[in-house]
Short mmCIF file of C-alpha atoms in Angstrom, two decimals:
data_model
loop_
_atom_site.label_atom_id
_atom_site.label_comp_id
_atom_site.label_asym_id
_atom_site.label_seq_id
_atom_site.Cartn_x
_atom_site.Cartn_y
_atom_site.Cartn_z
CA UNK A 187 84.50 9.78 -90.84
CA UNK A 188 85.55 8.51 -87.46
CA UNK A 189 83.37 11.20 -85.84
CA UNK A 190 80.25 10.09 -87.73
CA UNK A 191 80.83 6.44 -86.75
CA UNK A 192 81.13 7.43 -83.11
CA UNK A 193 77.85 9.33 -83.27
CA UNK A 194 76.09 6.41 -84.89
CA UNK A 195 77.42 3.97 -82.30
CA UNK A 196 76.30 6.27 -79.51
CA UNK A 197 72.79 6.50 -80.97
CA UNK A 198 72.55 2.71 -81.25
CA UNK A 199 73.63 2.25 -77.63
CA UNK A 200 71.03 4.77 -76.45
CA UNK A 201 68.34 3.05 -78.52
CA UNK A 202 69.26 -0.35 -77.10
CA UNK A 203 69.27 0.94 -73.53
CA UNK A 204 65.90 2.65 -74.04
CA UNK A 205 64.41 -0.52 -75.41
CA UNK A 206 65.69 -2.51 -72.45
CA UNK A 207 64.37 0.09 -70.00
CA UNK A 208 60.90 0.17 -71.60
CA UNK A 209 60.75 -3.63 -71.69
CA UNK A 210 61.62 -3.73 -67.99
CA UNK A 211 58.87 -1.29 -67.14
CA UNK A 212 56.32 -3.26 -69.17
CA UNK A 213 57.35 -6.48 -67.43
CA UNK A 214 57.03 -4.96 -63.97
CA UNK A 215 53.65 -3.47 -64.82
CA UNK A 216 52.31 -6.78 -66.03
CA UNK A 217 53.59 -8.51 -62.90
CA UNK A 218 51.91 -5.98 -60.62
CA UNK A 219 48.62 -6.34 -62.45
CA UNK A 220 48.69 -10.10 -61.96
CA UNK A 221 49.57 -9.91 -58.28
CA UNK A 222 47.42 -6.99 -57.14
CA UNK A 223 44.85 -5.64 -59.51
CA UNK A 224 43.65 -2.19 -58.44
CA UNK A 225 40.81 -0.26 -60.03
CA UNK A 226 39.52 3.25 -59.60
CA UNK A 227 36.43 1.76 -58.01
CA UNK A 228 38.55 0.06 -55.35
CA UNK A 229 40.12 3.40 -54.52
CA UNK A 230 36.64 4.89 -54.04
CA UNK A 231 35.62 2.07 -51.63
CA UNK A 232 38.67 2.71 -49.48
CA UNK A 233 37.91 6.43 -49.37
CA UNK A 234 34.25 5.78 -48.46
CA UNK A 235 35.25 3.44 -45.64
CA UNK A 236 37.56 6.07 -44.26
CA UNK A 237 34.73 8.61 -44.42
CA UNK A 238 32.41 6.23 -42.51
CA UNK A 239 35.01 5.73 -39.79
CA UNK A 240 35.34 9.47 -39.38
CA UNK A 241 31.54 9.91 -39.34
CA UNK A 242 31.15 7.27 -36.62
CA UNK A 243 33.73 9.00 -34.51
CA UNK A 244 31.88 12.32 -34.90
CA UNK A 245 28.34 11.03 -34.07
CA UNK A 246 26.55 12.73 -31.17
CA UNK A 247 25.74 10.60 -28.05
CA UNK A 248 22.01 10.74 -28.83
CA UNK A 249 18.79 12.57 -28.02
CA UNK A 250 16.86 12.70 -24.75
CA UNK A 251 13.07 12.40 -24.94
CA UNK A 252 11.03 14.59 -22.59
CA UNK A 253 7.44 14.23 -21.36
CA UNK A 254 6.01 17.22 -19.46
CA UNK A 255 2.94 17.93 -17.32
CA UNK A 256 2.05 21.39 -16.00
CA UNK A 257 -1.08 22.78 -14.37
CA UNK A 258 -2.18 24.11 -17.74
CA UNK A 259 -1.43 21.07 -19.89
CA UNK A 260 -0.62 17.46 -19.05
CA UNK A 261 1.29 14.67 -20.75
CA UNK A 262 2.93 16.73 -23.49
CA UNK A 263 5.73 15.51 -25.76
CA UNK A 264 8.43 18.14 -25.74
CA UNK A 265 11.20 18.68 -28.26
CA UNK A 266 14.05 16.21 -27.89
CA UNK A 267 17.15 17.45 -26.08
CA UNK A 268 20.74 17.08 -27.24
CA UNK A 269 22.93 14.85 -25.12
CA UNK A 270 26.46 16.21 -24.95
CA UNK A 271 29.75 14.70 -23.81
CA UNK A 272 32.12 17.67 -23.68
CA UNK A 273 31.86 19.09 -20.17
CA UNK A 274 32.25 22.86 -20.01
CA UNK A 275 32.67 23.17 -16.25
CA UNK A 276 29.18 24.49 -15.51
CA UNK A 277 27.23 23.23 -12.48
CA UNK A 278 25.23 20.00 -12.80
CA UNK A 279 21.96 20.21 -10.82
CA UNK A 280 20.90 16.56 -11.13
CA UNK A 281 23.73 14.03 -11.01
CA UNK A 282 22.90 10.42 -11.87
CA UNK A 283 25.07 7.50 -10.87
CA UNK A 284 24.02 4.71 -13.24
CA UNK A 285 26.55 2.35 -11.67
CA UNK A 286 24.78 2.46 -8.27
CA UNK A 287 22.10 -0.17 -8.94
CA UNK A 288 19.94 -0.70 -5.86
CA UNK A 289 16.62 -2.54 -5.46
CA UNK A 290 14.81 -4.05 -8.45
CA UNK A 291 11.46 -2.49 -9.37
CA UNK A 292 8.44 -4.80 -9.55
CA UNK A 293 5.89 -2.24 -10.67
CA UNK A 294 3.01 0.09 -9.84
CA UNK A 295 -0.74 -0.02 -9.36
CA UNK A 296 -3.62 0.65 -7.00
CA UNK A 297 -6.63 -0.91 -5.29
CA UNK A 298 -9.87 -2.36 -6.58
CA UNK A 299 -12.74 -1.23 -4.35
CA UNK A 300 -16.50 -1.54 -4.67
CA UNK A 301 -17.02 2.21 -4.71
CA UNK A 302 -14.63 2.48 -7.64
CA UNK A 303 -16.64 0.08 -9.80
CA UNK A 304 -19.84 1.78 -8.66
CA UNK A 305 -18.48 5.06 -10.02
CA UNK A 306 -17.43 3.44 -13.29
CA UNK A 307 -20.92 1.96 -13.73
CA UNK A 308 -22.19 5.54 -14.12
CA UNK A 309 -20.49 5.57 -17.53
CA UNK A 310 -21.44 3.92 -20.78
CA UNK A 311 -19.62 0.65 -21.52
CA UNK A 312 -17.45 2.46 -24.08
CA UNK A 313 -16.52 5.27 -21.67
CA UNK A 314 -15.84 2.78 -18.88
CA UNK A 315 -13.58 0.76 -21.15
CA UNK A 316 -11.65 3.90 -22.08
CA UNK A 317 -10.90 4.59 -18.39
CA UNK A 318 -9.76 1.01 -17.81
CA UNK A 319 -7.56 1.23 -20.90
CA UNK A 320 -6.01 4.49 -19.70
CA UNK A 321 -5.10 2.81 -16.40
CA UNK A 322 -3.96 -0.64 -17.50
CA UNK A 323 -3.05 -0.74 -21.17
CA UNK A 324 0.64 -1.71 -21.42
CA UNK A 325 1.17 0.36 -24.57
CA UNK A 326 -0.67 3.66 -24.16
CA UNK A 327 -2.01 3.59 -20.60
CA UNK A 328 -0.49 4.05 -17.17
CA UNK A 329 0.62 0.40 -17.37
CA UNK A 330 -0.52 -0.63 -13.85
CA UNK A 331 0.74 -4.18 -13.25
CA UNK A 332 0.16 -4.81 -9.50
CA UNK A 333 -3.19 -4.29 -7.77
CA UNK A 334 -4.82 -4.95 -4.43
CA UNK A 335 -8.26 -6.42 -3.71
CA UNK A 336 -10.00 -6.49 -0.31
CA UNK A 337 -11.12 -9.75 1.30
CA UNK A 338 -14.54 -8.67 2.53
CA UNK A 339 -15.35 -5.01 3.10
CA UNK A 340 -12.78 -2.23 3.07
CA UNK A 341 -13.63 1.36 4.00
CA UNK A 342 -14.54 1.82 0.32
CA UNK A 343 -17.03 -1.02 0.05
CA UNK A 344 -20.62 0.04 -0.59
CA UNK A 345 -21.53 -1.53 2.79
CA UNK A 346 -20.03 -3.75 5.50
CA UNK A 347 -19.65 -7.50 4.90
CA UNK A 348 -17.31 -10.48 5.21
CA UNK A 349 -17.24 -13.69 3.22
CA UNK A 350 -18.61 -15.82 6.05
CA UNK A 351 -20.82 -14.34 8.76
CA UNK A 352 -22.17 -17.69 9.91
CA UNK A 353 -21.02 -17.82 13.52
CA UNK A 354 -18.54 -20.53 14.48
CA UNK A 355 -18.40 -21.98 10.96
CA UNK A 356 -14.89 -23.23 11.58
CA UNK A 357 -14.91 -25.45 8.49
CA UNK A 358 -15.94 -22.56 6.21
CA UNK A 359 -18.93 -24.47 4.84
CA UNK A 360 -20.74 -21.16 4.25
CA UNK A 361 -17.81 -19.29 2.76
CA UNK A 362 -18.93 -17.42 -0.36
CA UNK A 363 -17.62 -14.80 -2.79
CA UNK A 364 -21.08 -14.16 -4.31
CA UNK A 365 -20.94 -10.54 -3.16
CA UNK A 366 -17.67 -10.01 -5.04
CA UNK A 367 -19.27 -11.08 -8.32
CA UNK A 368 -21.29 -7.86 -8.29
CA UNK A 369 -18.46 -5.31 -8.06
CA UNK A 370 -14.93 -6.55 -7.48
CA UNK A 371 -14.69 -9.44 -9.92
CA UNK A 372 -16.11 -7.45 -12.90
CA UNK A 373 -13.70 -4.62 -12.02
CA UNK A 374 -10.73 -7.02 -11.97
CA UNK A 375 -11.80 -8.78 -15.16
CA UNK A 376 -12.05 -5.44 -16.97
CA UNK A 377 -8.45 -4.71 -16.00
CA UNK A 378 -7.30 -8.21 -16.97
CA UNK A 379 -8.75 -7.57 -20.42
CA UNK A 380 -5.95 -5.06 -20.98
CA UNK A 381 -3.38 -6.53 -18.65
CA UNK A 382 -3.61 -10.35 -18.55
CA UNK A 383 -0.35 -10.47 -16.58
CA UNK A 384 -1.74 -8.21 -13.83
CA UNK A 385 -0.50 -9.37 -10.41
CA UNK A 386 -3.29 -9.26 -7.80
CA UNK A 387 -2.83 -9.54 -4.06
CA UNK A 388 -5.43 -9.47 -1.30
CA UNK A 389 -5.80 -8.16 2.25
CA UNK A 390 -8.41 -8.18 4.99
CA UNK A 391 -9.83 -5.12 6.73
CA UNK A 392 -11.99 -7.16 9.10
CA UNK A 393 -12.14 -10.90 9.69
CA UNK A 394 -15.62 -12.38 10.14
CA UNK A 395 -17.15 -10.65 13.15
CA UNK A 396 -17.38 -13.87 15.19
CA UNK A 397 -13.57 -14.07 15.15
CA UNK A 398 -13.27 -10.73 16.98
CA UNK A 399 -13.61 -9.73 20.61
CA UNK A 400 -16.35 -7.13 19.97
CA UNK A 401 -18.37 -9.11 17.41
CA UNK A 402 -18.54 -6.04 15.15
CA UNK A 403 -17.22 -5.09 11.71
CA UNK A 404 -15.47 -1.98 13.03
CA UNK A 405 -12.66 -2.17 15.56
CA UNK A 406 -12.17 -4.88 18.16
CA UNK A 407 -9.32 -7.33 18.61
CA UNK A 408 -8.59 -10.60 16.89
CA UNK A 409 -9.38 -13.42 19.31
CA UNK A 410 -6.25 -15.13 20.53
CA UNK A 411 -7.60 -18.69 20.22
CA UNK A 412 -6.20 -21.66 18.27
CA UNK A 413 -9.52 -22.66 16.69
CA UNK A 414 -10.07 -19.05 15.56
CA UNK A 415 -6.61 -18.94 13.99
CA UNK A 416 -7.28 -22.26 12.23
CA UNK A 417 -10.59 -20.98 10.88
CA UNK A 418 -9.09 -17.69 9.76
CA UNK A 419 -6.24 -19.41 7.91
CA UNK A 420 -8.85 -21.53 6.12
CA UNK A 421 -10.87 -18.37 5.38
CA UNK A 422 -7.86 -16.86 3.59
CA UNK A 423 -7.03 -20.08 1.77
CA UNK A 424 -10.61 -20.43 0.53
CA UNK A 425 -10.46 -16.91 -0.85
CA UNK A 426 -7.40 -17.78 -2.94
CA UNK A 427 -9.03 -20.97 -4.17
CA UNK A 428 -12.41 -19.44 -5.01
CA UNK A 429 -10.86 -16.55 -6.90
CA UNK A 430 -8.73 -19.08 -8.75
CA UNK A 431 -11.94 -20.83 -9.80
CA UNK A 432 -13.02 -17.49 -11.30
CA UNK A 433 -9.83 -17.35 -13.36
CA UNK A 434 -8.20 -14.78 -11.08
CA UNK A 435 -4.84 -15.77 -9.61
CA UNK A 436 -4.02 -14.23 -6.23
CA UNK A 437 -0.26 -13.94 -6.01
CA UNK A 438 -0.07 -12.86 -2.34
CA UNK A 439 -2.22 -12.46 0.78
CA UNK A 440 -1.69 -9.98 3.63
CA UNK A 441 -2.91 -10.95 7.11
CA UNK A 442 -4.56 -7.66 8.11
CA UNK A 443 -4.76 -4.06 6.96
CA UNK A 444 -3.19 -1.69 9.50
CA UNK A 445 -3.28 -4.06 12.51
CA UNK A 446 -2.34 -1.31 14.97
CA UNK A 447 -5.26 1.07 14.24
CA UNK A 448 -8.85 0.79 15.47
CA UNK A 449 -11.25 2.73 13.25
CA UNK A 450 -14.92 3.44 12.64
CA UNK A 451 -14.85 1.45 9.43
CA UNK A 452 -13.96 -2.24 8.96
CA UNK A 453 -10.80 -2.89 10.99
CA UNK A 454 -9.24 -5.20 13.56
CA UNK A 455 -6.41 -4.93 16.07
CA UNK A 456 -3.61 -7.51 16.22
CA UNK A 457 -0.48 -7.63 18.34
CA UNK A 458 2.88 -8.39 16.68
CA UNK A 459 3.00 -11.63 18.66
CA UNK A 460 -0.38 -12.66 17.22
CA UNK A 461 0.92 -12.01 13.71
CA UNK A 462 3.92 -14.21 14.43
CA UNK A 463 1.90 -17.10 15.84
CA UNK A 464 -0.71 -16.93 13.09
CA UNK A 465 1.78 -16.88 10.20
CA UNK A 466 4.18 -19.43 11.69
CA UNK A 467 1.73 -21.97 13.09
CA UNK A 468 -1.43 -21.61 11.00
CA UNK A 469 -1.38 -19.62 7.76
CA UNK A 470 2.03 -20.76 6.54
CA UNK A 471 1.50 -24.48 7.14
CA UNK A 472 -2.04 -24.44 5.69
CA UNK A 473 -1.04 -22.57 2.53
CA UNK A 474 1.76 -25.09 2.10
CA UNK A 475 -0.49 -28.06 2.80
CA UNK A 476 -3.11 -26.93 0.28
CA UNK A 477 -0.39 -26.21 -2.28
CA UNK A 478 -1.53 -22.64 -2.84
CA UNK A 479 0.53 -20.53 -5.18
CA UNK A 480 -0.14 -17.42 -3.14
CA UNK A 481 2.75 -15.91 -1.17
CA UNK A 482 2.37 -14.54 2.35
CA UNK A 483 2.75 -10.82 2.91
CA UNK A 484 3.71 -9.43 6.28
CA UNK A 485 1.37 -6.49 6.07
CA UNK A 486 -0.05 -4.09 5.71
CA UNK A 487 2.01 -2.21 8.31
CA UNK A 488 1.29 1.47 8.84
CA UNK A 489 3.40 1.81 11.99
CA UNK A 490 6.96 3.07 11.60
CA UNK A 491 8.40 1.15 14.54
CA UNK A 492 10.58 -1.59 13.05
CA UNK A 493 10.78 -3.46 16.35
CA UNK A 494 7.05 -4.24 16.30
CA UNK A 495 5.83 -6.29 13.32
CA UNK A 496 8.88 -6.60 11.01
CA UNK A 497 11.40 -7.61 13.67
CA UNK A 498 8.99 -9.74 15.73
CA UNK A 499 7.86 -11.84 12.77
CA UNK A 500 10.95 -11.99 10.57
CA UNK A 501 13.40 -12.74 13.38
CA UNK A 502 11.61 -16.06 13.89
CA UNK A 503 13.28 -18.51 11.47
CA UNK A 504 10.10 -20.46 10.71
CA UNK A 505 7.89 -17.42 10.12
CA UNK A 506 10.72 -15.81 8.16
CA UNK A 507 10.67 -18.62 5.63
CA UNK A 508 6.90 -18.37 5.13
CA UNK A 509 6.97 -14.62 4.42
CA UNK A 510 8.21 -13.42 1.03
CA UNK A 511 6.83 -9.86 0.92
CA UNK A 512 6.63 -7.08 3.50
CA UNK A 513 3.97 -4.42 2.93
CA UNK A 514 4.22 -0.89 4.36
CA UNK A 515 2.00 2.17 4.05
CA UNK A 516 1.78 5.64 5.59
CA UNK A 517 4.32 5.93 8.46
CA UNK A 518 5.56 2.43 7.69
CA UNK A 519 8.10 4.14 5.45
CA UNK A 520 10.22 4.60 8.58
CA UNK A 521 10.71 0.83 8.80
CA UNK A 522 11.57 0.20 5.15
CA UNK A 523 15.31 0.85 5.22
CA UNK A 524 15.94 -1.28 8.30
CA UNK A 525 13.86 -4.11 6.88
CA UNK A 526 15.79 -3.88 3.61
CA UNK A 527 19.15 -4.06 5.40
CA UNK A 528 18.24 -6.89 7.78
CA UNK A 529 16.17 -8.97 5.37
CA UNK A 530 17.48 -8.35 1.83
CA UNK A 531 15.76 -11.51 0.59
CA UNK A 532 12.29 -9.99 1.10
CA UNK A 533 10.41 -7.96 -1.48
CA UNK A 534 9.08 -4.72 -0.02
CA UNK A 535 5.90 -3.09 -1.27
CA UNK A 536 4.41 0.31 -0.54
CA UNK A 537 0.81 -0.87 -0.32
CA UNK A 538 -1.33 2.28 -0.11
CA UNK A 539 -0.45 5.87 -0.94
CA UNK A 540 -1.62 8.61 1.42
CA UNK A 541 -5.10 9.69 0.37
CA UNK A 542 -4.88 13.39 1.23
CA UNK A 543 -7.57 15.74 2.62
CA UNK A 544 -6.30 14.90 6.10
CA UNK A 545 -8.97 15.39 8.76
CA UNK A 546 -6.30 15.99 11.41
CA UNK A 547 -5.35 19.20 9.58
CA UNK A 548 -8.44 21.39 10.17
CA UNK A 549 -7.09 24.24 8.07
CA UNK A 550 -7.00 21.95 5.01
CA UNK A 551 -9.74 19.36 5.63
CA UNK A 552 -12.91 19.52 3.52
CA UNK A 553 -15.66 17.30 4.99
CA UNK A 554 -17.72 17.41 1.80
CA UNK A 555 -15.31 16.48 -0.97
CA UNK A 556 -11.60 15.85 -1.62
CA UNK A 557 -9.49 18.52 -3.28
CA UNK A 558 -7.94 16.32 -5.99
CA UNK A 559 -5.75 19.32 -6.77
CA UNK A 560 -2.19 19.99 -7.89
CA UNK A 561 -1.02 20.24 -4.30
CA UNK A 562 -2.12 16.67 -3.66
CA UNK A 563 -0.35 15.57 -6.84
CA UNK A 564 2.85 17.15 -5.51
CA UNK A 565 2.33 15.35 -2.19
CA UNK A 566 1.88 11.99 -3.92
CA UNK A 567 4.95 12.50 -6.12
CA UNK A 568 6.96 13.19 -2.98
CA UNK A 569 5.70 10.02 -1.27
CA UNK A 570 6.68 7.93 -4.30
CA UNK A 571 10.18 9.37 -4.17
CA UNK A 572 10.42 8.90 -0.41
CA UNK A 573 9.46 5.24 -0.50
CA UNK A 574 11.77 4.38 -3.41
CA UNK A 575 14.61 6.26 -1.73
CA UNK A 576 14.07 4.03 1.32
CA UNK A 577 14.16 0.83 -0.71
CA UNK A 578 10.72 -0.47 -1.81
CA UNK A 579 10.30 -2.61 -4.92
CA UNK A 580 6.82 -1.37 -5.83
CA UNK A 581 4.39 1.48 -5.13
CA UNK A 582 0.59 1.42 -5.11
CA UNK A 583 -2.10 4.05 -5.02
CA UNK A 584 -5.15 3.62 -2.81
CA UNK A 585 -8.42 4.22 -4.70
CA UNK A 586 -7.90 4.27 -8.43
CA UNK A 587 -11.40 5.56 -9.22
CA UNK A 588 -14.06 7.33 -7.10
CA UNK A 589 -16.96 9.70 -7.60
CA UNK A 590 -16.51 13.40 -6.93
CA UNK A 591 -17.48 13.07 -3.23
CA UNK A 592 -14.96 10.32 -2.55
CA UNK A 593 -16.48 9.41 0.81
CA UNK A 594 -15.65 6.29 2.82
CA UNK A 595 -18.10 4.29 4.95
CA UNK A 596 -16.64 5.59 8.22
CA UNK A 597 -19.62 5.67 10.60
CA UNK A 598 -18.55 8.91 12.31
CA UNK A 599 -16.58 10.76 9.64
CA UNK A 600 -17.06 9.57 6.05
CA UNK A 601 -13.62 10.86 5.13
CA UNK A 602 -13.59 12.20 1.51
CA UNK A 603 -10.44 10.93 -0.17
CA UNK A 604 -8.60 11.66 -3.40
CA UNK A 605 -8.35 9.31 -6.37
CA UNK A 606 -6.47 9.05 -9.65
CA UNK A 607 -9.68 9.22 -11.67
CA UNK A 608 -12.95 10.94 -10.69
CA UNK A 609 -16.36 10.30 -12.23
CA UNK A 610 -18.84 13.12 -11.64
CA UNK A 611 -22.19 11.59 -10.66
CA UNK A 612 -24.22 14.45 -12.14
CA UNK A 613 -22.41 15.24 -15.38
CA UNK A 614 -20.82 11.78 -15.92
CA UNK A 615 -17.60 13.62 -16.74
CA UNK A 616 -14.36 11.65 -16.32
CA UNK A 617 -11.55 13.64 -14.71
CA UNK A 618 -7.94 12.51 -14.62
CA UNK A 619 -6.65 14.28 -11.54
CA UNK A 620 -3.17 15.82 -11.15
CA UNK A 621 -2.22 12.85 -8.98
CA UNK A 622 -2.90 10.54 -11.93
CA UNK A 623 -0.32 12.38 -14.03
CA UNK A 624 2.18 12.67 -11.18
CA UNK A 625 2.04 8.89 -10.87
CA UNK A 626 1.98 8.17 -14.60
CA UNK A 627 5.28 10.01 -14.98
CA UNK A 628 6.72 7.00 -13.14
CA UNK A 629 4.51 4.12 -14.22
CA UNK A 630 4.61 4.70 -17.97
CA UNK A 631 8.41 4.76 -18.20
CA UNK A 632 9.85 2.62 -15.40
CA UNK A 633 9.69 -1.00 -16.49
CA UNK A 634 9.32 -4.09 -14.35
CA UNK A 635 12.84 -5.34 -13.74
CA UNK A 636 14.35 -1.85 -13.69
CA UNK A 637 16.74 -0.83 -10.92
CA UNK A 638 16.57 2.21 -8.68
CA UNK A 639 19.81 4.20 -9.04
CA UNK A 640 21.22 7.05 -6.99
CA UNK A 641 20.73 10.65 -8.04
CA UNK A 642 21.51 13.89 -6.24
CA UNK A 643 19.52 17.02 -7.02
CA UNK A 644 19.57 20.72 -6.13
CA UNK A 645 16.87 23.20 -7.10
CA UNK A 646 14.44 20.42 -8.09
CA UNK A 647 13.54 16.93 -6.89
CA UNK A 648 14.56 13.89 -8.92
CA UNK A 649 14.32 10.09 -8.88
CA UNK A 650 16.25 7.88 -11.32
CA UNK A 651 15.95 4.32 -12.60
CA UNK A 652 17.89 2.07 -14.97
CA UNK A 653 15.59 0.07 -17.26
CA UNK A 654 16.54 -3.48 -18.27
CA UNK A 655 17.48 -2.31 -21.79
CA UNK A 656 19.93 0.26 -20.39
CA UNK A 657 17.78 3.38 -20.76
CA UNK A 658 18.03 5.80 -17.84
CA UNK A 659 14.73 7.23 -16.61
CA UNK A 660 14.86 10.51 -14.70
CA UNK A 661 11.63 11.78 -13.11
CA UNK A 662 11.78 15.42 -12.00
CA UNK A 663 9.41 17.57 -9.96
CA UNK A 664 9.54 21.37 -9.79
CA UNK A 665 7.12 22.26 -7.01
CA UNK A 666 7.96 25.95 -6.99
CA UNK A 667 6.26 28.90 -8.67
CA UNK A 668 9.19 29.70 -10.91
CA UNK A 669 10.86 27.93 -13.81
CA UNK A 670 14.27 26.34 -13.28
CA UNK A 671 17.12 26.16 -15.78
CA UNK A 672 19.00 23.02 -14.85
CA UNK A 673 21.64 20.66 -16.12
CA UNK A 674 21.18 16.89 -15.77
CA UNK A 675 24.23 14.68 -16.08
CA UNK A 676 25.43 11.09 -15.92
CA UNK A 677 29.03 9.99 -15.59
CA UNK A 678 29.49 10.49 -19.33
CA UNK A 679 26.83 12.82 -20.73
CA UNK A 680 24.76 15.83 -19.80
CA UNK A 681 21.99 18.04 -21.14
CA UNK A 682 20.44 21.41 -20.33
CA UNK A 683 16.72 22.02 -19.89
CA UNK A 684 14.36 24.68 -18.58
CA UNK A 685 11.81 23.10 -16.23
CA UNK A 686 8.51 25.05 -16.04
CA UNK A 687 7.10 26.06 -12.69
CA UNK A 688 4.82 23.56 -10.94
CA UNK A 689 5.57 20.68 -13.27
CA UNK A 690 6.50 17.03 -13.59
CA UNK A 691 8.95 15.83 -16.21
CA UNK A 692 10.24 12.45 -17.28
CA UNK A 693 13.45 12.24 -19.29
CA UNK A 694 14.55 9.11 -21.13
CA UNK A 695 18.30 9.00 -21.69
CA UNK A 696 19.02 6.50 -24.49
CA UNK A 697 21.17 3.40 -24.33
CA UNK A 698 24.83 4.21 -24.96
#
């Protein structure tokens, strides 16, 4: 009996303890639900967020876009290239230092000349518009944004002229741009139709003949006389004003094209001291007095001796303050770096690319027509690189458009010169020359406001820029007759690519 009672008591105790234990669990569960409700859906959200974090960590750096031009086919979109960040120790052939920002890039362009518009007039209005679009359209074209216009005749005018040939008209009462309304102004307006923000600057090949010692369009010296300087400064100011009345803003004016060369086409010799006196005492004060918006360019200097024009003019504090741009072409490249170092406040422009078909190289010169071949495209690409390496802010072609003969008005040797676009007079065919594509590989991708950055290359040639949005632009030339397998790398990423023989490539490395 006692045994049975003990068993019953034990069972009751166990039942009571179980009930207490279960009640405790229920209480704790209810409390947890009130304080921190958790659902299965919440668990899934947490898992998905963790997956996203892992995915972000595993994303590739990005893809490099590649535009290619070869002798067989130009302006081709190639397959995108993978950008990698795990270095495997292999050699890098093009090394880009995106932290080495140098000079800012203002842009690219060429020159408006009468013979260019004459060639374009051979086409129908629709065909002519297509050429202008291909050169200036900021979306699909070469995106030219800086161009040059002659004041009076250049060597690619249809004939010799100035804007005032009335002798001793010191007050410029007979100044007129009527001639320009036939060729130059329609040419410029066509470009402005696609590029309203086009920056246009002007330069003289020959002053009015009565301002020169020989009284001729070709050659001779600028007269060193105060009243001549006064009249010439007014001549330049009137040009800016009259073009402004036509709705064309001239943003800069250069004193004289190649003042150290006497030629058999419109030209004029100046000494460096004459440049200094004219800018300091006449042109600068008059432009200021008439409140012209046009800047003064020290140019266009083809001589590579820095001590001549750059140092003579810019070392004078008054002239220095009037000049905002220095323009170099041809051998002037040899003065760019020193000008950049000594006068970092000045913009520097390459004002005229070398035109090729050099008559001083008899083994290459063709007196009948320019070559407009791949070799000249390679030469032009190399000049663009050379000038940017030295420190210019902008680079311009010479003639944008010519006919297939490409001849100047040189009275002894009508030098046939290359152009970006050729219009065949007989067939009316429009030809975009290799030089056009060599140049477009820069102009289409490098934006105004970009910075030149250092790059070192072996096996190929390369130039690099950093666009304002952070994209890195790498322009590569392979001028050899064999393809090159190369690796291009920044401080963080690299990619491999096979560059075809005789080709130009532009690579766009995306923003990090």
